[in-house]
């Protein structure tokens, strides 16, 4: 028990049932005395609340079976009370000897078990590094300061990590064809229901397919039709869908490669399926295809959905704090269109605004055109928040967008989740997204772009726009992109409605927004429509069906 005038703190009593019971173990014979002493000194004893420990678990990024160390609980408590703390004697269990004092063999075993299984020293070290970076903590002795945790490369893990990365990439790309597009018509709030379906229904069905259906497929009179149907679902349709989104981003010569692959798939359909279907080779190939195109993608979906559900529960806490988007300052919203770096350089004028909003993989180069100030960073699913003023506009847009937060870098899912739950990221509500969906008049598979959601979020302020061309040029952004980023950008642009331009024009007409500099073209009808190009006018009946007659996020 504590000495006189010393307050005893029990940091981990409320951490778990095991830690509560551990207060009276391993010396069960002294349980009554321990209880009596605690009751007698209740005014001199403090218990850390369970809610504070749970919140700290999210900040640090502990796994579900782990808890923070006593040191992390103390740091978190005093940072909350005093704003800044000084540290000494922390090495995050990086030495062979864990404590500066001698321990009995039993104490050594218990300390090793706690360090190995109960705590996560690497995550705790990164948490302290973030506190130091934010000016909330410092070390008394500069020699104590931890060296920033190096990022491990693929070579540090050898072929095993390389294989794991290939599996993650494959799982993502096979989901791109039909499964992620199917998630566009399901609300993000249905994530738990979809996860339950995949675990309780789809996984047993896949096991049944491997164990029973596929071995008997070569004897079935309809086996060839099953082959054709699944090859169509797994390869042909995804090839057409991804090709449709990818080809506009590349030179016309790439169309020849696409045609060659398409003809190869057609050749497989017409000639090879009937040959290999009745053979043992066909059965083995079908088992492999089912594993590659169903098992791995389903596993990726379940892994990502698990973190989506956990993140949704975490976001429920944001209703307890004021929205960072509220205020009355003037706002300038900077888009990423190529028009940002053409015309007059407005960088200094942009930096004079009290609030500057930017998107996704923005850069401030060239600074004379883009400015250097950033107040809010609206991030897409593939961009990690860069500051505490980050906003995730599309997490609640659809189930596909929620999962996209953890794709394509499935191997970094835990790191992404930890970073999101340890910062004050703001998530746009599902109800606001659906309301804007109706205002714009998006099709059932489309969602408002990040730019439209930003305009809607700041609609009560004086808003200026710059760097918007509504995806009307072949080049989509003013900065350079990798082929994968180009693919994702073009696929995302196909999910945004051309009616967004009409919506902004209505806002301009009523004085709700204004352009920082007059755009080159503000006609309501795009050039491709005038020339009878790619976007043709659909028959009235088809328009009605696409808007109202097919399943949408409003009904699923």
GROMACS .gro file of N, CA and C in nm, residues 476-548:
model
  219
  476UNK      N    1  -0.662   1.410  -6.578
  476UNK     CA    2  -0.757   1.433  -6.470
  476UNK      C    3  -0.701   1.524  -6.361
  477UNK      N    4  -0.570   1.519  -6.334
  477UNK     CA    5  -0.513   1.595  -6.224
  477UNK      C    6  -0.392   1.675  -6.272
  478UNK      N    7  -0.357   1.777  -6.196
  478UNK     CA    8  -0.244   1.861  -6.233
  478UNK      C    9  -0.111   1.800  -6.193
  479UNK      N   10  -0.112   1.695  -6.111
  479UNK     CA   11   0.011   1.629  -6.068
  479UNK      C   12   0.024   1.495  -6.139
  480UNK      N   13   0.146   1.440  -6.138
  480UNK     CA   14   0.173   1.312  -6.204
  480UNK      C   15   0.118   1.197  -6.120
  481UNK      N   16   0.076   1.090  -6.187
  481UNK     CA   17   0.020   0.973  -6.121
  481UNK      C   18   0.083   0.846  -6.176
  482UNK      N   19   0.091   0.744  -6.091
  482UNK     CA   20   0.137   0.613  -6.135
  482UNK      C   21   0.026   0.546  -6.216
  483UNK      N   22   0.057   0.440  -6.293
  483UNK     CA   23  -0.048   0.370  -6.367
  483UNK      C   24  -0.162   0.322  -6.278
  484UNK      N   25  -0.130   0.271  -6.156
  484UNK     CA   26  -0.236   0.226  -6.066
  484UNK      C   27  -0.323   0.343  -6.023
  485UNK      N   28  -0.260   0.457  -5.991
  485UNK     CA   29  -0.338   0.574  -5.952
  485UNK      C   30  -0.424   0.624  -6.068
  486UNK      N   31  -0.372   0.616  -6.190
  486UNK     CA   32  -0.452   0.654  -6.306
  486UNK      C   33  -0.572   0.563  -6.321
  487UNK      N   34  -0.550   0.433  -6.301
  487UNK     CA   35  -0.661   0.339  -6.310
  487UNK      C   36  -0.769   0.371  -6.208
  488UNK      N   37  -0.728   0.393  -6.083
  488UNK     CA   38  -0.825   0.421  -5.978
  488UNK      C   39  -0.894   0.555  -6.003
  489UNK      N   40  -0.821   0.654  -6.051
  489UNK     CA   41  -0.881   0.784  -6.078
  489UNK      C   42  -0.986   0.776  -6.187
  490UNK      N   43  -0.955   0.703  -6.294
  490UNK     CA   44  -1.052   0.692  -6.403
  490UNK      C   45  -1.173   0.610  -6.362
  491UNK      N   46  -1.151   0.508  -6.279
  491UNK     CA   47  -1.265   0.430  -6.231
  491UNK      C   48  -1.353   0.516  -6.140
  492UNK      N   49  -1.290   0.598  -6.056
  492UNK     CA   50  -1.368   0.685  -5.968
  492UNK      C   51  -1.445   0.790  -6.048
  493UNK      N   52  -1.381   0.842  -6.154
  493UNK     CA   53  -1.450   0.944  -6.233
  493UNK      C   54  -1.575   0.887  -6.299
  494UNK      N   55  -1.573   0.757  -6.332
  494UNK     CA   56  -1.692   0.696  -6.391
  494UNK      C   57  -1.804   0.681  -6.289
  495UNK      N   58  -1.771   0.692  -6.160
  495UNK     CA   59  -1.872   0.681  -6.055
  495UNK      C   60  -1.934   0.816  -6.021
  496UNK      N   61  -1.877   0.924  -6.073
  496UNK     CA   62  -1.929   1.057  -6.045
  496UNK      C   63  -2.015   1.105  -6.161
  497UNK      N   64  -2.119   1.176  -6.128
  497UNK     CA   65  -2.218   1.214  -6.228
  497UNK      C   66  -2.176   1.340  -6.303
  498UNK      N   67  -2.194   1.342  -6.438
  498UNK     CA   68  -2.172   1.467  -6.513
  498UNK      C   69  -2.266   1.578  -6.468
  499UNK      N   70  -2.373   1.542  -6.395
  499UNK     CA   71  -2.468   1.642  -6.348
  499UNK      C   72  -2.411   1.729  -6.236
  500UNK      N   73  -2.292   1.692  -6.186
  500UNK     CA   74  -2.231   1.774  -6.082
  500UNK      C   75  -2.204   1.915  -6.134
  501UNK      N   76  -2.169   1.925  -6.262
  501UNK     CA   77  -2.145   2.057  -6.321
  501UNK      C   78  -2.273   2.139  -6.319
  502UNK      N   79  -2.385   2.076  -6.353
  502UNK     CA   80  -2.514   2.147  -6.350
  502UNK      C   81  -2.549   2.190  -6.208
  503UNK      N   82  -2.516   2.104  -6.111
  503UNK     CA   83  -2.545   2.137  -5.970
  503UNK      C   84  -2.465   2.259  -5.927
  504UNK      N   85  -2.337   2.264  -5.964
  504UNK     CA   86  -2.253   2.380  -5.928
  504UNK      C   87  -2.303   2.505  -5.998
  505UNK      N   88  -2.348   2.490  -6.122
  505UNK     CA   89  -2.402   2.607  -6.194
  505UNK      C   90  -2.526   2.662  -6.126
  506UNK      N   91  -2.607   2.574  -6.068
  506UNK     CA   92  -2.724   2.623  -5.993
  506UNK      C   93  -2.679   2.699  -5.868
  507UNK      N   94  -2.576   2.647  -5.801
  507UNK     CA   95  -2.523   2.717  -5.684
  507UNK      C   96  -2.465   2.853  -5.723
  508UNK      N   97  -2.396   2.857  -5.837
  508UNK     CA   98  -2.342   2.984  -5.886
  508UNK      C   99  -2.453   3.084  -5.916
  509UNK      N  100  -2.559   3.034  -5.976
  509UNK     CA  101  -2.670   3.120  -6.015
  509UNK      C  102  -2.736   3.182  -5.893
  510UNK      N  103  -2.746   3.105  -5.783
  510UNK     CA  104  -2.812   3.155  -5.663
  510UNK      C  105  -2.714   3.221  -5.566
  511UNK      N  106  -2.587   3.234  -5.605
  511UNK     CA  107  -2.490   3.305  -5.523
  511UNK      C  108  -2.438   3.228  -5.404
  512UNK      N  109  -2.455   3.095  -5.401
  512UNK     CA  110  -2.405   3.016  -5.289
  512UNK      C  111  -2.254   2.992  -5.298
  513UNK      N  112  -2.200   2.988  -5.420
  513UNK     CA  113  -2.056   2.971  -5.439
  513UNK      C  114  -2.013   3.064  -5.552
  514UNK      N  115  -1.882   3.079  -5.568
  514UNK     CA  116  -1.826   3.159  -5.678
  514UNK      C  117  -1.688   3.105  -5.711
  515UNK      N  118  -1.646   3.121  -5.835
  515UNK     CA  119  -1.512   3.079  -5.876
  515UNK      C  120  -1.411   3.188  -5.841
  516UNK      N  121  -1.293   3.142  -5.799
  516UNK     CA  122  -1.186   3.237  -5.767
  516UNK      C  123  -1.144   3.313  -5.893
  517UNK      N  124  -1.141   3.242  -6.005
  517UNK     CA  125  -1.121   3.305  -6.136
  517UNK      C  126  -1.220   3.244  -6.232
  518UNK      N  127  -1.273   3.321  -6.327
  518UNK     CA  128  -1.377   3.269  -6.416
  518UNK      C  129  -1.328   3.147  -6.493
  519UNK      N  130  -1.405   3.036  -6.491
  519UNK     CA  131  -1.365   2.917  -6.568
  519UNK      C  132  -1.379   2.942  -6.717
  520UNK      N  133  -1.307   2.859  -6.795
  520UNK     CA  134  -1.311   2.876  -6.941
  520UNK      C  135  -1.446   2.839  -6.999
  521UNK      N  136  -1.513   2.740  -6.938
  521UNK     CA  137  -1.638   2.691  -6.997
  521UNK      C  138  -1.736   2.663  -6.887
  522UNK      N  139  -1.849   2.727  -6.887
  522UNK     CA  140  -1.950   2.705  -6.785
  522UNK      C  141  -2.081   2.664  -6.845
  523UNK      N  142  -2.080   2.621  -6.973
  523UNK     CA  143  -2.205   2.576  -7.033
  523UNK      C  144  -2.253   2.453  -6.961
  524UNK      N  145  -2.383   2.441  -6.950
  524UNK     CA  146  -2.440   2.329  -6.877
  524UNK      C  147  -2.427   2.198  -6.950
  525UNK      N  148  -2.409   2.201  -7.079
  525UNK     CA  149  -2.399   2.079  -7.156
  525UNK      C  150  -2.255   2.059  -7.197
  526UNK      N  151  -2.199   1.942  -7.167
  526UNK     CA  152  -2.058   1.917  -7.195
  526UNK      C  153  -2.034   1.904  -7.343
  527UNK      N  154  -1.904   1.923  -7.381
  527UNK     CA  155  -1.870   1.922  -7.522
  527UNK      C  156  -1.897   1.787  -7.586
  528UNK      N  157  -1.876   1.678  -7.512
  528UNK     CA  158  -1.897   1.548  -7.572
  528UNK      C  159  -2.043   1.525  -7.605
  529UNK      N  160  -2.134   1.588  -7.527
  529UNK     CA  161  -2.275   1.576  -7.559
  529UNK      C  162  -2.308   1.655  -7.685
  530UNK      N  163  -2.246   1.776  -7.697
  530UNK     CA  164  -2.275   1.858  -7.814
  530UNK      C  165  -2.231   1.789  -7.943
  531UNK      N  166  -2.117   1.716  -7.934
  531UNK     CA  167  -2.062   1.653  -8.054
  531UNK      C  168  -2.116   1.512  -8.075
  532UNK      N  169  -2.206   1.470  -7.989
  532UNK     CA  170  -2.258   1.335  -8.005
  532UNK      C  171  -2.155   1.229  -7.974
  533UNK      N  172  -2.065   1.259  -7.877
  533UNK     CA  173  -1.954   1.169  -7.848
  533UNK      C  174  -1.993   1.054  -7.760
  534UNK      N  175  -1.903   1.026  -7.662
  534UNK     CA  176  -1.918   0.906  -7.582
  534UNK      C  177  -2.047   0.906  -7.504
  535UNK      N  178  -2.079   1.019  -7.443
  535UNK     CA  179  -2.197   1.023  -7.358
  535UNK      C  180  -2.319   1.058  -7.442
  536UNK      N  181  -2.396   0.961  -7.483
  536UNK     CA  182  -2.515   0.982  -7.563
  536UNK      C  183  -2.635   1.003  -7.473
  537UNK      N  184  -2.736   1.070  -7.525
  537UNK     CA  185  -2.860   1.087  -7.451
  537UNK      C  186  -2.936   0.955  -7.450
  538UNK      N  187  -2.973   0.909  -7.333
  538UNK     CA  188  -3.045   0.783  -7.321
  538UNK      C  189  -3.194   0.805  -7.342
  539UNK      N  190  -3.266   0.702  -7.391
  539UNK     CA  191  -3.411   0.715  -7.405
  539UNK      C  192  -3.474   0.749  -7.271
  540UNK      N  193  -3.588   0.815  -7.278
  540UNK     CA  194  -3.653   0.861  -7.156
  540UNK      C  195  -3.685   0.745  -7.062
  541UNK      N  196  -3.734   0.631  -7.115
  541UNK     CA  197  -3.769   0.518  -7.031
  541UNK      C  198  -3.646   0.465  -6.958
  542UNK      N  199  -3.533   0.455  -7.031
  542UNK     CA  200  -3.410   0.407  -6.969
  542UNK      C  201  -3.364   0.504  -6.860
  543UNK      N  202  -3.376   0.635  -6.886
  543UNK     CA  203  -3.342   0.735  -6.784
  543UNK      C  204  -3.423   0.715  -6.658
  544UNK      N  205  -3.553   0.692  -6.674
  544UNK     CA  206  -3.641   0.672  -6.559
  544UNK      C  207  -3.601   0.548  -6.482
  545UNK      N  208  -3.572   0.438  -6.555
  545UNK     CA  209  -3.535   0.314  -6.489
  545UNK      C  210  -3.404   0.329  -6.413
  546UNK      N  211  -3.305   0.395  -6.476
  546UNK     CA  212  -3.176   0.411  -6.411
  546UNK      C  213  -3.186   0.496  -6.286
  547UNK      N  214  -3.278   0.592  -6.286
  547UNK     CA  215  -3.288   0.683  -6.172
  547UNK      C  216  -3.376   0.626  -6.062
  548UNK      N  217  -3.488   0.563  -6.098
  548UNK     CA  218  -3.586   0.526  -5.997
  548UNK      C  219  -3.621   0.378  -5.994
   0.00000   0.00000   0.00000
